[in-house]
Protein backbone atom coordinates (compact mmCIF):
# COMPACT_ATOMS: atom_id res chain seq x y z
CA UNK A 1 0.00 0.00 0.00
CA UNK A 2 1.43 3.37 -1.00
CA UNK A 3 1.33 6.13 1.62
CA UNK A 4 -0.92 9.02 0.78
CA UNK A 5 -0.88 12.53 2.20
CA UNK A 6 -4.12 11.78 4.04
CA UNK A 7 -2.65 8.72 5.77
CA UNK A 8 0.57 10.53 6.64
CA UNK A 9 -1.36 13.48 8.05
CA UNK A 10 -3.49 11.17 10.19
CA UNK A 11 -0.49 9.38 11.65
CA UNK A 12 1.33 12.56 12.62
CA UNK A 13 -0.54 13.10 15.89
CA UNK A 14 -3.39 11.17 17.42
CA UNK A 15 -3.95 13.33 20.52
CA UNK A 16 -4.56 17.07 20.79
CA UNK A 17 -1.59 19.29 21.60
CA UNK A 18 -1.19 20.02 25.31
CA UNK A 19 -0.08 23.65 25.55
CA UNK A 20 1.39 23.13 29.01
CA UNK A 21 3.68 20.40 27.70
CA UNK A 22 4.77 22.58 24.80
CA UNK A 23 5.48 25.43 27.21
CA UNK A 24 7.51 23.13 29.46
CA UNK A 25 9.89 22.03 26.73
CA UNK A 26 13.47 23.04 27.36
CA UNK A 27 15.38 25.40 25.13
CA UNK A 28 19.10 25.07 24.45
CA UNK A 29 21.14 27.22 26.89
CA UNK A 30 22.24 29.92 24.45
CA UNK A 31 18.78 30.22 22.92
CA UNK A 32 17.19 30.43 26.37
CA UNK A 33 19.73 33.07 27.42
CA UNK A 34 18.94 35.20 24.36
CA UNK A 35 15.17 34.81 24.80
CA UNK A 36 15.41 35.99 28.41
CA UNK A 37 17.51 39.03 27.52
CA UNK A 38 15.06 39.90 24.74
CA UNK A 39 12.11 39.55 27.10
CA UNK A 40 13.83 41.91 29.54
CA UNK A 41 13.42 44.68 26.95
CA UNK A 42 9.79 44.97 28.02
CA UNK A 43 10.59 45.48 31.71
CA UNK A 44 11.11 48.83 33.43
CA UNK A 45 14.64 50.23 32.99
CA UNK A 46 15.59 49.44 36.62
CA UNK A 47 14.35 45.86 36.39
CA UNK A 48 16.03 45.38 33.00
CA UNK A 49 19.44 46.46 34.29
CA UNK A 50 19.15 44.33 37.40
CA UNK A 51 17.71 41.32 35.54
CA UNK A 52 20.26 41.40 32.72
CA UNK A 53 23.14 41.45 35.18
CA UNK A 54 21.69 38.61 37.23
CA UNK A 55 20.97 36.42 34.19
CA UNK A 56 24.43 36.98 32.72
CA UNK A 57 26.07 36.16 36.06
CA UNK A 58 24.04 32.98 36.61
CA UNK A 59 24.64 31.67 33.11
CA UNK A 60 28.38 32.38 33.50
CA UNK A 61 28.45 30.50 36.82
CA UNK A 62 26.76 27.46 35.28
CA UNK A 63 28.75 27.42 32.03
CA UNK A 64 30.99 24.54 33.10
CA UNK A 65 28.43 22.36 34.89
CA UNK A 66 28.60 18.74 33.73
CA UNK A 67 25.92 17.09 35.86
CA UNK A 68 22.86 16.48 33.62
CA UNK A 69 20.47 16.73 36.59
CA UNK A 70 21.79 20.19 37.47
CA UNK A 71 21.65 21.28 33.84
CA UNK A 72 18.03 20.16 33.45
CA UNK A 73 17.05 21.86 36.73
CA UNK A 74 18.83 25.07 35.75
CA UNK A 75 17.31 25.23 32.27
CA UNK A 76 13.79 24.33 33.42
CA UNK A 77 13.86 26.98 36.16
CA UNK A 78 14.96 29.66 33.72
CA UNK A 79 12.35 28.49 31.19
CA UNK A 80 9.65 28.90 33.85
CA UNK A 81 10.98 32.41 34.53
CA UNK A 82 10.88 33.19 30.81
CA UNK A 83 7.25 32.07 30.68
CA UNK A 84 6.39 34.60 33.41
CA UNK A 85 7.95 37.54 31.59
CA UNK A 86 5.84 39.82 29.39
CA UNK A 87 5.99 38.88 25.71
CA UNK A 88 5.46 42.38 24.34
CA UNK A 89 4.83 46.03 25.12
CA UNK A 90 1.06 45.59 25.47
CA UNK A 91 1.22 42.98 28.23
CA UNK A 92 0.78 43.72 31.91
CA UNK A 93 3.82 44.59 34.00
CA UNK A 94 5.97 41.83 35.46
CA UNK A 95 5.17 41.23 39.12
CA UNK A 96 6.97 37.96 39.81
CA UNK A 97 5.42 35.31 42.00
CA UNK A 98 5.64 34.22 45.64
CA UNK A 99 8.32 31.70 46.55
CA UNK A 100 6.98 28.22 47.19
CA UNK A 101 7.74 27.20 50.83
CA UNK A 102 8.53 23.64 49.73
CA UNK A 103 11.12 24.98 47.31
CA UNK A 104 12.71 27.02 50.09
CA UNK A 105 12.99 23.90 52.27
CA UNK A 106 14.84 22.04 49.49
CA UNK A 107 17.45 24.80 49.08
CA UNK A 108 20.97 24.41 50.42
CA UNK A 109 22.26 26.97 52.97
CA UNK A 110 24.36 28.50 50.18
CA UNK A 111 21.26 28.96 48.00
CA UNK A 112 19.32 30.51 50.89
CA UNK A 113 22.24 32.90 51.43
CA UNK A 114 22.19 33.86 47.75
CA UNK A 115 18.45 34.42 47.94
CA UNK A 116 18.89 36.67 50.98
CA UNK A 117 21.59 38.69 49.18
CA UNK A 118 19.28 39.04 46.19
CA UNK A 119 16.47 40.25 48.44
CA UNK A 120 18.77 42.86 50.05
CA UNK A 121 19.98 44.07 46.64
CA UNK A 122 16.46 44.47 45.27
CA UNK A 123 15.14 46.37 48.29
CA UNK A 124 17.14 49.46 47.36
CA UNK A 125 16.50 49.22 43.63
CA UNK A 126 12.72 49.01 43.87
CA UNK A 127 12.11 51.41 46.76
CA UNK A 128 9.25 53.79 45.98
CA UNK A 129 10.36 57.39 45.50
CA UNK A 130 8.95 59.67 48.20
CA UNK A 131 7.65 63.13 47.30
CA UNK A 132 9.53 66.14 48.64
CA UNK A 133 12.99 64.59 48.55
CA UNK A 134 15.66 66.02 46.24
Backbone as a ProteinNet text record, in pm:
[ID]
protein_1_A
[PRIMARY]
XXXXXXXXXXXXXXXXXXXXXXXXXXXXXXXXXXXXXXXXXXXXXXXXXXXXXXXXXXXXXXXXXXXXXXXXXXXXXXXXXXXXXXXXXXXXXXXXXXXXXXXXXXXXXXXXXXXXXXXXXXXXXXXXXXXXXX
[TERTIARY]
85.3	0	89.9	64.5	142.9	91	179.6	133.5	75.3	-32.4	-91.9	-75.9	-97.9	-88.1	-191.6	-308.5	-411.6	-367.6	-310.9	-264.8	-148.4	-55.5	57.3	11.4	-84.8	-135.5	-206.9	-279.1	-349.3	-253	-141	-49.4	43	42.1	133.2	104.2	-20.9	-54.3	-194.9	-208.2	-338.8	-409.8	-334.8	-394.9	-380.5	-468.9	-456.1	-329.4	-280	-158.7	-189.3	-107.7	-119.1	-28.1	-86.6	-7.6	87.3	50.2	138.7	265.3	250.6	368.2	457.8	398.8	477.1	551.5	485.8	547.9	661.4	650.6	751.3	873.4	872.8	988.7	1109.7	1224.5	1347.1	1406.1	1464.8	1537.5	1686	1764.7	1910.3	1959.8	2069.3	2113.6	2132.3	2198.4	2223.9	2093.9	2006.6	1877.6	1793.5	1792.6	1718.6	1773.7	1904.2	1972.5	1931	1931.5	1894.2	1746.4	1659.6	1517	1490.9	1560.2	1540.9	1586	1703	1751.1	1659	1602.2	1505.6	1377.5	1333.2	1210.8	1232.3	1354.7	1383.1	1366.1	1362.5	1342.5	1209.2	1112.3	979.1	959.5	1066.2	1059.3	1093.7	1071	1110.7	1263.5	1318	1463.9	1540.8	1490.2	1559.3	1560	1443.8	1435	1518.1	1524.5	1602.7	1750.4	1802.4	1943.7	1975.7	1892.5	1914.9	1901	1796.2	1771	1877.6	1921.4	2025.6	2154.5	2192.7	2314	2303.7	2188.3	2169.1	2170.4	2102.1	2096.5	2236	2307.8	2442.9	2533.7	2525.1	2607.4	2573.2	2445.4	2403.7	2443.6	2426.3	2463.5	2615.9	2693.1	2838	2878.4	2812.9	2845	2817.4	2716.7	2676	2731.3	2820.8	2874.6	2946.8	3016.7	3099.3	3037.6	2909.6	2843	2829.2	2865.1	2859.9	2747.8	2694.6	2591.8	2460	2408.9	2285.6	2165.3	2160.4	2047.1	2049.2	2167.7	2178.5	2146.3	2190.4	2165.1	2014.8	1946.8	1802.6	1729	1767.1	1704.6	1726.5	1848.6	1883	1802.1	1801.4	1730.9	1580.1	1524.5	1379.3	1337.1	1418.7	1386.1	1388.4	1490.2	1496.5	1387.2	1345.7	1234.9	1104.7	1083.8	964.8	967	1084.3	1098.2	1064.8	1115.8	1088.3	938.5	868.5	724.7	647.7	704.3	638.7	658.2	762.6	794.6	694.1	673.9	584.4	642.9	554.7	598.9	604	548	546	511	510	483	341.3	245.4	106.2	68.8	156.2	121.9	137.6	71.7	77.9	220.4	249.1	382.5	419	545.8	596.7	591.4	528.5	516.7	593.1	632.3	696.6	591.2	636	541.5	599.3	513	564.3	648.7	744.8	831.8	758.6	762.8	698.5	773.6	705.3	773.7	844.4	788.2	853.2	985	989.4	1112.3	1218.8	1177.7	1270.9	1330.7	1249.6	1298.5	1402.3	1391.6	1483.7	1616.5	1623.7	1745	1856.5	1978.6	2096.8	2118.8	2196.2	2226.2	2290.7	2373.6	2436.3	2330.2	2232.3	2126.1	2039.1	2011	1932.2	2008.8	2140.4	2224.3	2220.7	2227	2218.8	2083.8	1978.9	1844.9	1832	1891.6	1889.4	1964.5	2082.4	2158.8	2080.3	2011	1928.1	1816.1	1753.6	1646.6	1699.4	1818.4	1877	1910.4	1961.4	1997.9	1875.5	1765.9	1646.2	1567.9	1585.9	1513.5	1544.4	1673.3	1713.6	1674.7	1679.5	1650.2	1502.8	1414.8	1272	1200.9	1272.7	1211.3	1127	1003.9	924.8	986.3	981.5	1036.5	935.8	983.2	894.8	894.6	777.7	765.2	834.7	890.9	953.1	1100.7	1156.7	1299.2	1371.2	1486.9	1565.5	1703.3
-117.4	0	123.8	215.6	337.4	439.6	511.7	613.5	733.1	782.9	902.4	1017	1137.5	1252.7	1244.2	1190.9	1177.7	1082	969.3	871.8	928.3	995	1053.1	1161.7	1241.7	1347.6	1289	1179.4	1117	1058.5	1004.1	938.1	1035.7	1160.6	1255.9	1276.2	1289.6	1310.5	1258.4	1175	1116.9	1188.4	1262.5	1332.9	1483	1562.3	1707.2	1757.8	1871.2	1929.2	1985.1	1949.1	2001.9	2124	2243	2365.3	2372.2	2313.4	2313.1	2233.1	2119.3	2040	2113.2	2182.5	2258	2369.9	2434.6	2542.6	2492.5	2368	2312.9	2257.4	2257	2203.1	2291.8	2230.5	2304	2361.2	2477.4	2540	2515.3	2515.1	2506.5	2627.7	2614.2	2721.7	2858	2862.8	2992.1	3053.5	2972.8	3021.7	3074.1	3000.6	3043	3174.2	3186	3307.2	3427.3	3410.7	3520.1	3556.1	3454.4	3481	3561.2	3527	3598.7	3743	3765.2	3903.1	3983.7	3919.8	3989.9	4023	3930.9	3954.8	4065.8	4083.7	4191.4	4329.6	4338.7	4467.6	4530.7	4447.7	4497	4526.2	4516.1	4548.1	4695.7	4745.6	4883.1	4890.9	5010.1	5022.5	4968	4993.1	4943.5	4791.2	4731.6	4586	4524.3	4589.8	4538.2	4533.3	4641.3	4646.4	4539.3	4530.2	4432.8	4290.2	4266	4132.5	4086.6	4176.2	4139.5	4099	4176.8	4144.8	4011.3	3985.9	3861	3740.4	3751.9	3641.9	3612.6	3717.6	3697.6	3630.1	3673.9	3616.4	3468.9	3436.7	3298.1	3205.2	3251	3166.6	3148.9	3252.1	3237.7	3135.2	3142.4	3049.5	2904.4	2882.2	2745.8	2700.2	2774.5	2742.4	2607.5	2574.4	2454.2	2338.4	2343.6	2235.9	2114	1996.7	1874	1780.4	1798.6	1709.2	1731.2	1630.9	1648.2	1687.5	1638.4	1673	1822.2	1875.8	2019.1	2102.6	2054.9	2128.4	2134	2020.1	2016.2	2106.2	2100.7	2186	2333.4	2368.2	2506.6	2557.5	2480.1	2523.1	2528.7	2432.5	2432.8	2549.8	2583.2	2698.2	2828.2	2844.1	2965.9	2969.5	2853.6	2848.9	2891.7	2847.9	2890.3	3041	3096	3240.8	3312.3	3259.7	3319.1	3320.1	3213.7	3206.7	3310.8	3357.6	3460.1	3601.1	3620.5	3754.4	3799.7	3932	3982.3	3954.8	3923.9	3888.1	4008.4	4120.4	4238	4362.4	4474.9	4603.5	4611.3	4546.8	4558.5	4475.5	4385.9	4297.6	4369.5	4311.9	4371.8	4365.3	4450.4	4458.7	4329.9	4301.8	4182.9	4204	4112.7	4123.1	4013.1	3908.7	3796.2	3706.5	3617.7	3531.1	3494.7	3457.8	3422	3294.6	3287.1	3170.2	3056.8	2940.3	2822.1	2777.7	2761.9	2719.9	2585	2494.2	2364.3	2379.7	2472.4	2497.7	2554.9	2642.8	2702.1	2595.9	2497.8	2390.2	2302.4	2288.5	2204.2	2273.2	2405.1	2479.7	2452.4	2455.7	2441.4	2573.4	2571.2	2696.6	2801.4	2756.3	2849.6	2917.3	2839.9	2895.6	2993.5	2960.3	3050.7	3180.6	3170.4	3290.1	3375.1	3312.2	3385.8	3455.4	3386	3442.5	3564.3	3554.4	3666.6	3786.2	3760.7	3868.6	3933.5	3852.3	3904.4	3991.5	3946.9	4025.1	4160.5	4160.7	4286	4380	4325	4407.2	4468.2	4395.3	4446.8	4544	4542.7	4637.5	4781.1	4809.9	4946.4	4985.6	4891.7	4921.6	4956	4883.9	4901.1	4976	5059.5	5140.5	5248.9	5272	5379.4	5516.5	5604.1	5739.4	5821.2	5883.9	5966.7	6109.4	6174	6313.4	6404.6	6514.1	6614.4	6591.8	6482.2	6459.1	6500	6560.1	6601.8	6546.3
0	0	0	-91.5	-99.8	0.8	67.2	162.1	87	137.3	78.4	178.6	130.9	219.8	332.7	301.9	403.7	513.5	476.7	576.9	657.9	592.1	663.8	759.8	718.9	805	926.5	907.4	1018.7	1120.2	1072.7	1164.9	1237.9	1200.3	1262.5	1410.2	1449.1	1589.3	1613.4	1714	1742.1	1856.5	1939.5	2051.7	2031.9	2092.6	2079.1	2148.3	2103.6	2159.7	2298.3	2395.8	2530.7	2540.6	2554	2554.5	2672.9	2785.6	2901.5	2872.6	2804.5	2770.5	2672.1	2577.2	2479.8	2551	2646.3	2721.2	2808.6	2856.5	2946.4	2875.5	2743.3	2673.3	2698.4	2707.3	2736.1	2608.4	2622.7	2513.2	2533.7	2427.7	2445.1	2524.8	2599.2	2688.7	2621.3	2508.2	2444.8	2394.1	2339.5	2292.4	2408.8	2517.8	2636.6	2690.2	2696.7	2742.2	2657.8	2527	2436.1	2449.8	2462.6	2479.7	2606.8	2714.4	2841.2	2826.9	2768.4	2751.8	2661	2559.5	2473.7	2549.2	2632.7	2709.9	2812.4	2858.8	2954.4	2892.6	2761.1	2695	2733.4	2771.2	2801.8	2950.3	3028.5	3171.2	3191.2	3311.1	3342.5	3335.6	3312.8	3299.2	3420.2	3542	3661.5	3665.9	3635.8	3638.5	3526.2	3411.6	3299.6	3335.8	3392.6	3428.8	3532.7	3634.3	3739.7	3686.3	3607.7	3554	3457.3	3368.2	3272	3343.2	3443.5	3517.8	3589.2	3649.1	3723	3628.9	3516	3419.4	3364.1	3326.9	3272.3	3375.1	3500.1	3605.6	3629.9	3636	3661.3	3546.2	3424.4	3311.1	3305.6	3343.7	3350	3456	3572.4	3682	3643.4	3562.4	3527.8	3392.3	3336.1	3203.4	3201.7	3308.6	3309.8	3389.7	3415.9	3489.4	3398.2	3452.3	3373.1	3415.3	3533.6	3585.7	3510.4	3439.7	3361.6	3447.2	3571.2	3658.6	3690.6	3718.6	3746.7	3623	3508.7	3384.1	3355.6	3369.4	3345.2	3444.1	3571	3672.7	3643.7	3606.3	3574.9	3456.6	3347.9	3226.7	3247.6	3321.2	3342.3	3430.8	3530.3	3616.1	3536.4	3452.2	3372.3	3265.7	3215.5	3119.1	3186.7	3311.1	3384.6	3406.7	3437.2	3453.1	3322.1	3212.4	3081.3	3052.9	3091.4	3067.8	3148.8	3259.6	3341.5	3287.3	3208.6	3158.6	3054.1	3044.1	2938.7	2801.6	2706.3	2571.3	2477	2519.6	2434	2513.3	2445.8	2512.1	2568	2505.8	2547.3	2669	2711	2822.6	2955.5	3057.9	3190.8	3245.3	3342.3	3400.1	3474	3478.2	3545.7	3696.7	3766.2	3912	3983.8	3914.7	3980.5	4043.7	4130.9	4200	4335.6	4430.8	4563.7	4558.1	4648.1	4655.1	4724.9	4663.7	4718.8	4844.8	4960.2	5083.4	5069.8	4991.5	4972.6	4897.4	4804.8	4731.2	4824	4913.5	5009.2	5101.3	5140	5226.6	5156	5025.2	4949.3	4920.3	4941.1	4907.8	5008	4956.5	5042.3	5116.7	5225.4	5296.6	5205.2	5112	5017.9	4930.2	4884.4	4800.5	4879.9	5004.9	5089.2	5110.1	5128.5	5142.5	5017.2	4901	4774.8	4761.9	4801.9	4794.2	4885.2	5004.4	5098.3	5040.5	4980.4	4918.1	4804.7	4727.5	4619.3	4674.7	4782	4844.4	4892.1	4956.6	5005	4889	4779.8	4664.2	4597.7	4595.1	4527.1	4612.9	4743.3	4829.3	4791.3	4769.3	4736	4594.9	4503.5	4362.9	4343.9	4410.8	4386.7	4497.6	4572.7	4675.8	4609.1	4657.1	4597.9	4630.1	4533.4	4550.3	4628.7	4737.9	4820.4	4768.5	4774.5	4730.3	4828.7	4777.2	4863.5	4885.7	4838.7	4854.5	4726.1	4740.1	4623.8	4631
[MASK]
++++++++++++++++++++++++++++++++++++++++++++++++++++++++++++++++++++++++++++++++++++++++++++++++++++++++++++++++++++++++++++++++++++++

